mmCIF file of C-alpha atoms and ligand atoms in Angstrom:
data_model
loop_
_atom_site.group_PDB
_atom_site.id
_atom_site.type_symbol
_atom_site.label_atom_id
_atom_site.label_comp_id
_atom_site.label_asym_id
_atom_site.label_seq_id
_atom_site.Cartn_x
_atom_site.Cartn_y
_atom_site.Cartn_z
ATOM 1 C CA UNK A 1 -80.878 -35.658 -6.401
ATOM 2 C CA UNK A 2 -79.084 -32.654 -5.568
ATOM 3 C CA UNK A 3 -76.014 -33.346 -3.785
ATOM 4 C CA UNK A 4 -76.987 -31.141 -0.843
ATOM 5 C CA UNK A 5 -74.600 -31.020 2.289
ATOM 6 C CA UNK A 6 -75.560 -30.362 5.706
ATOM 7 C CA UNK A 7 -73.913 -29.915 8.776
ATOM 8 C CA UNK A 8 -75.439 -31.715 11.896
ATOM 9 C CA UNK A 9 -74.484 -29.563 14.434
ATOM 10 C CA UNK A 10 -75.604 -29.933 18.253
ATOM 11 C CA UNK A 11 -78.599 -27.474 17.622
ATOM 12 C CA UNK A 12 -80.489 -29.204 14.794
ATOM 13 C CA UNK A 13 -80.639 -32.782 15.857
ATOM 14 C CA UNK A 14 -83.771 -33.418 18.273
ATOM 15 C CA UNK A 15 -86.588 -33.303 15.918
ATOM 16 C CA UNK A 16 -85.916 -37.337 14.478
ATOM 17 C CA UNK A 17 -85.176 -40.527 15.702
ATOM 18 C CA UNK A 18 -82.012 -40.342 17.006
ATOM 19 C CA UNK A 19 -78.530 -42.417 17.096
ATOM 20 C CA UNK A 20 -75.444 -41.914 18.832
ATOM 21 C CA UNK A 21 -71.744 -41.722 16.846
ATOM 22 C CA UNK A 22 -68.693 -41.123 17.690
ATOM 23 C CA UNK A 23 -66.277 -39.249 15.326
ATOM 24 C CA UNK A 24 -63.355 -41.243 14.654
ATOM 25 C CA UNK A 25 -60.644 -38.457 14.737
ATOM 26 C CA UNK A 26 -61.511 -36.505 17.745
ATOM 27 C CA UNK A 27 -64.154 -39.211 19.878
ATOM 28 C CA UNK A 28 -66.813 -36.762 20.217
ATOM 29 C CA UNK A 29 -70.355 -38.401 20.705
ATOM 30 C CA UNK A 30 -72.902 -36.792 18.431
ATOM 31 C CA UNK A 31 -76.618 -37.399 18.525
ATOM 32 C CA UNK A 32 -77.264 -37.785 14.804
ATOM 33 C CA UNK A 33 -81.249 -37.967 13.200
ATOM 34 C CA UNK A 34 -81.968 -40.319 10.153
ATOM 35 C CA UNK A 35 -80.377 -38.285 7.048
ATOM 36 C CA UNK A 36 -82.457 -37.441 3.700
ATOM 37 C CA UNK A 37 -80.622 -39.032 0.691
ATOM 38 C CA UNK A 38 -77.905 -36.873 -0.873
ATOM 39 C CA UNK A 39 -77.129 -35.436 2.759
ATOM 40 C CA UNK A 40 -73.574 -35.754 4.412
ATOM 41 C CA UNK A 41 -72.597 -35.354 8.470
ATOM 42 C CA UNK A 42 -69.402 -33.758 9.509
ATOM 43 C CA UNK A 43 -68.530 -33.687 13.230
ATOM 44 C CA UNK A 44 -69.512 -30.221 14.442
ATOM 45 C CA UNK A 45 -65.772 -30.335 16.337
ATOM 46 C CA UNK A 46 -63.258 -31.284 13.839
ATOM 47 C CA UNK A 47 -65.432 -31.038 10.854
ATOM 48 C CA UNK A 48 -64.714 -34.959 9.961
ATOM 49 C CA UNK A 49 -67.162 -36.629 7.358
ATOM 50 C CA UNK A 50 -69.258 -39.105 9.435
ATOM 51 C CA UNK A 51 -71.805 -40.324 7.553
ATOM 52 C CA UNK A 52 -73.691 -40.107 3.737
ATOM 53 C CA UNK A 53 -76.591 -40.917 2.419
ATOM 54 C CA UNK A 54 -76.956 -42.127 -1.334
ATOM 55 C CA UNK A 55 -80.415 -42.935 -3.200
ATOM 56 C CA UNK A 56 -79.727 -46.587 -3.930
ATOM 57 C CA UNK A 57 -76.499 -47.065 -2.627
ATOM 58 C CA UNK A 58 -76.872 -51.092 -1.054
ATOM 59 C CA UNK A 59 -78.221 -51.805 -4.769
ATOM 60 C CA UNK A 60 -75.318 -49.826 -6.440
ATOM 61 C CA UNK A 61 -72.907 -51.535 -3.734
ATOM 62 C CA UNK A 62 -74.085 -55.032 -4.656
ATOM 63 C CA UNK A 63 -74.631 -54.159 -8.736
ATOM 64 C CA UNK A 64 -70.552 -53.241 -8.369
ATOM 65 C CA UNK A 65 -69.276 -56.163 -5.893
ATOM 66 C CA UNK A 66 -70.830 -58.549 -8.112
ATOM 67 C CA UNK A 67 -69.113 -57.260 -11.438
ATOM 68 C CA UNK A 68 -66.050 -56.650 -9.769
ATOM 69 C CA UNK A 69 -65.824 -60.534 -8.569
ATOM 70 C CA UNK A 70 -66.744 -61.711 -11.810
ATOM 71 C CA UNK A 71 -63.599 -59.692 -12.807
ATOM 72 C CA UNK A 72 -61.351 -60.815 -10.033
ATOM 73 C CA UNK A 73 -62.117 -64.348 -11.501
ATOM 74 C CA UNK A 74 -61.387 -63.627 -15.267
ATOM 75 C CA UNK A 75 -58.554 -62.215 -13.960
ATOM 76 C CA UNK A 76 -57.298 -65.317 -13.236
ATOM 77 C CA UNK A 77 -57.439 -68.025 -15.873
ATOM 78 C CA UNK A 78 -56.173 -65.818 -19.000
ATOM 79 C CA UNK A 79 -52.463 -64.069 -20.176
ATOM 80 C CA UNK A 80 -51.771 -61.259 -17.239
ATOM 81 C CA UNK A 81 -48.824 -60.150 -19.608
ATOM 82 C CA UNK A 82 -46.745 -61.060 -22.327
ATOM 83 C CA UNK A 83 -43.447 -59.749 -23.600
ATOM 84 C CA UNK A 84 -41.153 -61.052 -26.602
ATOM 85 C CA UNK A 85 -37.442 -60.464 -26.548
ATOM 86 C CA UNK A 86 -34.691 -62.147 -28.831
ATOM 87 C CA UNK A 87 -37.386 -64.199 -30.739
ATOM 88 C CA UNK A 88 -38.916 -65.497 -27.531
ATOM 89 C CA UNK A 89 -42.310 -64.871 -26.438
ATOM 90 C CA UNK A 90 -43.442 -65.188 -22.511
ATOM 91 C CA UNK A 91 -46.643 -65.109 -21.251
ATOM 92 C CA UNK A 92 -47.400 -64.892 -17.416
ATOM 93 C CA UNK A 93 -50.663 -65.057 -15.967
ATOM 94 C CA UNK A 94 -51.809 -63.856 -12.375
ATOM 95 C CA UNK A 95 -51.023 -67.198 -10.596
ATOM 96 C CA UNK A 96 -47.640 -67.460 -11.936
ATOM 97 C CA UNK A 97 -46.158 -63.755 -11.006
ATOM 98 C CA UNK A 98 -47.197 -65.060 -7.439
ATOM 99 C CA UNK A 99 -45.338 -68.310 -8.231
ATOM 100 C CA UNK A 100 -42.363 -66.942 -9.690
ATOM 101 C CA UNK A 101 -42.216 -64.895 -6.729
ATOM 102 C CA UNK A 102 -41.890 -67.711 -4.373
ATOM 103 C CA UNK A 103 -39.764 -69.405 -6.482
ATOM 104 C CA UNK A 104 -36.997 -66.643 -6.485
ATOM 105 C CA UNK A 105 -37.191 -67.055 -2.470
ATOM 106 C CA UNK A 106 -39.476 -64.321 -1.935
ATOM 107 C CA UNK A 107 -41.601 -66.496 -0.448
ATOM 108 C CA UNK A 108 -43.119 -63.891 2.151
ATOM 109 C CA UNK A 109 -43.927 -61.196 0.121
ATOM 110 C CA UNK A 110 -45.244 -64.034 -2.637
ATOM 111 C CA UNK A 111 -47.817 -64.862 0.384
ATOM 112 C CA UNK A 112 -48.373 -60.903 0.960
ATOM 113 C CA UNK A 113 -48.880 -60.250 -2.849
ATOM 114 C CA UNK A 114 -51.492 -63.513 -2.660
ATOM 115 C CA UNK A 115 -53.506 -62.799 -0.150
ATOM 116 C CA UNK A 116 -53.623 -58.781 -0.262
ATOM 117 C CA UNK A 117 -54.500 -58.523 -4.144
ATOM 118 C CA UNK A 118 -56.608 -61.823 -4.478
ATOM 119 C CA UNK A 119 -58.119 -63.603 -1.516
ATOM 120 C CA UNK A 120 -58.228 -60.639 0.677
ATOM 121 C CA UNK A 121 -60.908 -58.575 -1.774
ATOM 122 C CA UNK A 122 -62.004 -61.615 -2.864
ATOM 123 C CA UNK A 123 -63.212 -62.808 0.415
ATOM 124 C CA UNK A 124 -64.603 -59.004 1.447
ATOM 125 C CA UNK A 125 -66.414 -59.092 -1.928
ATOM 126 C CA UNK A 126 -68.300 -62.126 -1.174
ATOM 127 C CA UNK A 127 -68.781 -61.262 2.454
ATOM 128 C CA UNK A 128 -70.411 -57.163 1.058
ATOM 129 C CA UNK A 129 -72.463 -59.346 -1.501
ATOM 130 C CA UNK A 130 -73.766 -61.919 1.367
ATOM 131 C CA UNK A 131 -74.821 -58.676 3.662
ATOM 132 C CA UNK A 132 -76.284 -56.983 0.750
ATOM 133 C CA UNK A 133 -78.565 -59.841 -0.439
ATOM 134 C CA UNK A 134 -79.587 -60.365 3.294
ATOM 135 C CA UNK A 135 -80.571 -56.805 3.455
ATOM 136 C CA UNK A 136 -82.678 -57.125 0.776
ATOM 137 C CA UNK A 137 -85.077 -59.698 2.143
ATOM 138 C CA UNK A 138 -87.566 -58.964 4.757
ATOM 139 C CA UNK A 139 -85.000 -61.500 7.423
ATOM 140 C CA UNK A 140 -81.124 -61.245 8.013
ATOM 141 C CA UNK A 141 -79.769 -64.434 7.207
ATOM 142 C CA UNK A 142 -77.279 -65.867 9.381
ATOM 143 C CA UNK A 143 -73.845 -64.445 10.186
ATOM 144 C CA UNK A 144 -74.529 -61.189 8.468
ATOM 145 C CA UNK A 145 -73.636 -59.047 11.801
ATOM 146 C CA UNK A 146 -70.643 -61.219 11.439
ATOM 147 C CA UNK A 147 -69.637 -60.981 8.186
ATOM 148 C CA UNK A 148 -70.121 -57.023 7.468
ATOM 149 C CA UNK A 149 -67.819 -56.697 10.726
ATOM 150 C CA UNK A 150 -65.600 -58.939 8.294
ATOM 151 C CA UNK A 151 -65.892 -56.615 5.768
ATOM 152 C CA UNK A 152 -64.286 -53.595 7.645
ATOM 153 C CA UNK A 153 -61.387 -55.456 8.734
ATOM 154 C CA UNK A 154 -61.005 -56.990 5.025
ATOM 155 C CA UNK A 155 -61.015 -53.609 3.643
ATOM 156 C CA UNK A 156 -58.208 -51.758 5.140
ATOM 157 C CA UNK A 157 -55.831 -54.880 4.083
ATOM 158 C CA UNK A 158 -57.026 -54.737 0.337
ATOM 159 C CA UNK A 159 -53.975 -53.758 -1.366
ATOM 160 C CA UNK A 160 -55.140 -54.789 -5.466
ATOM 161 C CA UNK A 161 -55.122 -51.210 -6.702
ATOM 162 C CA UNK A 162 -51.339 -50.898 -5.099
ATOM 163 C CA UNK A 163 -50.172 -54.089 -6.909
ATOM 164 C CA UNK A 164 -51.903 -52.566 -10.207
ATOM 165 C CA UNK A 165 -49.767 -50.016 -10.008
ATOM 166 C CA UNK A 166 -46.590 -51.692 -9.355
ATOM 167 C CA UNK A 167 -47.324 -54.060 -12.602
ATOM 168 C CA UNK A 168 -47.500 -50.712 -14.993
ATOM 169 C CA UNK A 169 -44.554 -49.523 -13.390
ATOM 170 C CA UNK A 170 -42.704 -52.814 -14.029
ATOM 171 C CA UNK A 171 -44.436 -52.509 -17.449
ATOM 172 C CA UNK A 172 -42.725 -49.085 -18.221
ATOM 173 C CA UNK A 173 -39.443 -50.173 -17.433
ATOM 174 C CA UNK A 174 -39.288 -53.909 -19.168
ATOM 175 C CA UNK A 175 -41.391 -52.347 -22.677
ATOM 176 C CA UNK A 176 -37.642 -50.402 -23.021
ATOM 177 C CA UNK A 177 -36.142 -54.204 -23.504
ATOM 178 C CA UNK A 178 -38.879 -56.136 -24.951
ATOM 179 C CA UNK A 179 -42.265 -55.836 -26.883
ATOM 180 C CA UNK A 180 -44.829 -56.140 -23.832
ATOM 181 C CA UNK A 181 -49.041 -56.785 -24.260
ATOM 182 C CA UNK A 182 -51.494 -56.541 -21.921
ATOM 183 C CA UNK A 183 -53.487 -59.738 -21.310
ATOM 184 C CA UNK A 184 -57.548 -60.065 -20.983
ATOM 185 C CA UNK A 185 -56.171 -61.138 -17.192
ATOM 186 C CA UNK A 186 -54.840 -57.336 -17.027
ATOM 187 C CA UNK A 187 -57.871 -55.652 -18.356
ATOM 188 C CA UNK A 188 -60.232 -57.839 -16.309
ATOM 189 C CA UNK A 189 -57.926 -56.890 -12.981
ATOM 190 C CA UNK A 190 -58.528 -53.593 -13.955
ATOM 191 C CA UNK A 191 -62.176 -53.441 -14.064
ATOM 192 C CA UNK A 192 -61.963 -54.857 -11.147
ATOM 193 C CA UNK A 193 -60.259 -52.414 -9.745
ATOM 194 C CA UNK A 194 -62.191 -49.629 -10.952
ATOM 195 C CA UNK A 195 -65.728 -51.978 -9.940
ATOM 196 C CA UNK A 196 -64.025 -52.241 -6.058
ATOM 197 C CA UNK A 197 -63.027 -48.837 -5.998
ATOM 198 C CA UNK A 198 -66.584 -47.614 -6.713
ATOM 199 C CA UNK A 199 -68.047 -50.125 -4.409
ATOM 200 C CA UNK A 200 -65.904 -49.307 -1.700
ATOM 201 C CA UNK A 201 -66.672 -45.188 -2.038
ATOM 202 C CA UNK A 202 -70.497 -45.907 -1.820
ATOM 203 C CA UNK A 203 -69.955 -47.739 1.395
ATOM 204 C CA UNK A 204 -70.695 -46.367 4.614
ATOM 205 C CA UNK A 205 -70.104 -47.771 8.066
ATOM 206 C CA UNK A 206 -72.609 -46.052 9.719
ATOM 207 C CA UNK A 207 -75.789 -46.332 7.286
ATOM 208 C CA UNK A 208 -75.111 -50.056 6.290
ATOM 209 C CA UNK A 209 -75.142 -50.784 10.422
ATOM 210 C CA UNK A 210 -78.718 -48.510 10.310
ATOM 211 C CA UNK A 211 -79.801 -50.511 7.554
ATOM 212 C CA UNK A 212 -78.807 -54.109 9.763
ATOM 213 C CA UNK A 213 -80.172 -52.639 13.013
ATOM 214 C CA UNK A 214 -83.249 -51.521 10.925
ATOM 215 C CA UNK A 215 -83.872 -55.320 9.662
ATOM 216 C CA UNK A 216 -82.967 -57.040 13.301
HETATM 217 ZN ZN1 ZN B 301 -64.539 -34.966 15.348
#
């Protein structure tokens, strides 16, 4: 479908059903009516994107959390990076970067790095993929209010895409000293990425709460 925008402004919203939002920059209340698929809200004040509608974005949403998890755990078990200098060869997967992190005292940020890059999407993954799967039967099953609200915490402290790019700087400046490969841990962290990035862009607060309200 035609990506077609349209501004909800105060005149053109009484014909519909009707539900309240307030825009997060400014705080106006707007009355807003059920949108068609392809069809964004701004606020008619500050001009601040409040809401989109995709054609089969909860099925897109789950399709991408699901591949992305399946990444997060292949990311896990298999060579994250290996490098060979004088004659030596080391490998280093996921779990030990974290460990040799503690190890060399930086036990804080080791704790930061573990929980912002693995359990943190991790656990919002399987919390979208619960909601989802509730959403599609005819009941909510239990704790699904509870966990989406999880899910919008959990996703401002994601920080995987971050780390990504602190490993292929790190990569740059070691692969002057030594011969450095990528692991199948590195390439499935990146697909990852790329799944949980794409996940995350088809979400939206306001429709996925419509959808729960919708199945109450
Ligand atoms: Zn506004």
């Amino acid at each position: 479908m035609v990506n077609k925008m349209k501004q909800i402004t105060k005149e053109n919203h009484v014909e519909e059903a009707e539900a309240t939002i307030a825009c997060h920059e400014c705080d106006l209340l707007i009355s807003l009516p059920e949108l068609e698929f392809g069809q964004t809200a701004s606020c008619p004040r500050c001009n601040h994107l409040l809401t989109r509608r995709f054609l089969g974005a909860h099925n897109r949403i789950l399709a991408l959390s699901i591949s992305a998890f399946i990444f997060l755990l292949f990311a896990l078990p298999f060579p994250f990076i290996s490098f060979t200098s004088q004659g030596k060869e080391f490998v280093i997967s996921f779990a030990d970067s974290i460990v040799n992190m503690a190890l060399m005292d930086f036990f804080s940020i080791a704790i930061l790095i573990l929980f912002t890059t693995l359990l943190i999407p991790g656990a919002c993954l399987l919390a979208l993929i619960y909601v989802l799967i509730s959403l599609q039967r005819k009941r909510l099953m239990p704790y699904t209010h509870q966990l989406l609200q999880i899910v919008f915490i959990l996703v401002d402290w994601n920080m995987a895409e971050i780390f990504l790019v602190a490993i292929l700087v790190s990569f740059i400046k070691v692969s002057s000293l030594a011969s450095v490969f990528l692991g199948l841990s590195f390439w499935s962290y990146v697909f990852f990425i790329i799944c949980l990035i794409a996940s995350l862009s088809l979400l939206d607060r306001y429709q996925i709460w419509q959808k729960v309200k919708q199945h109450d």
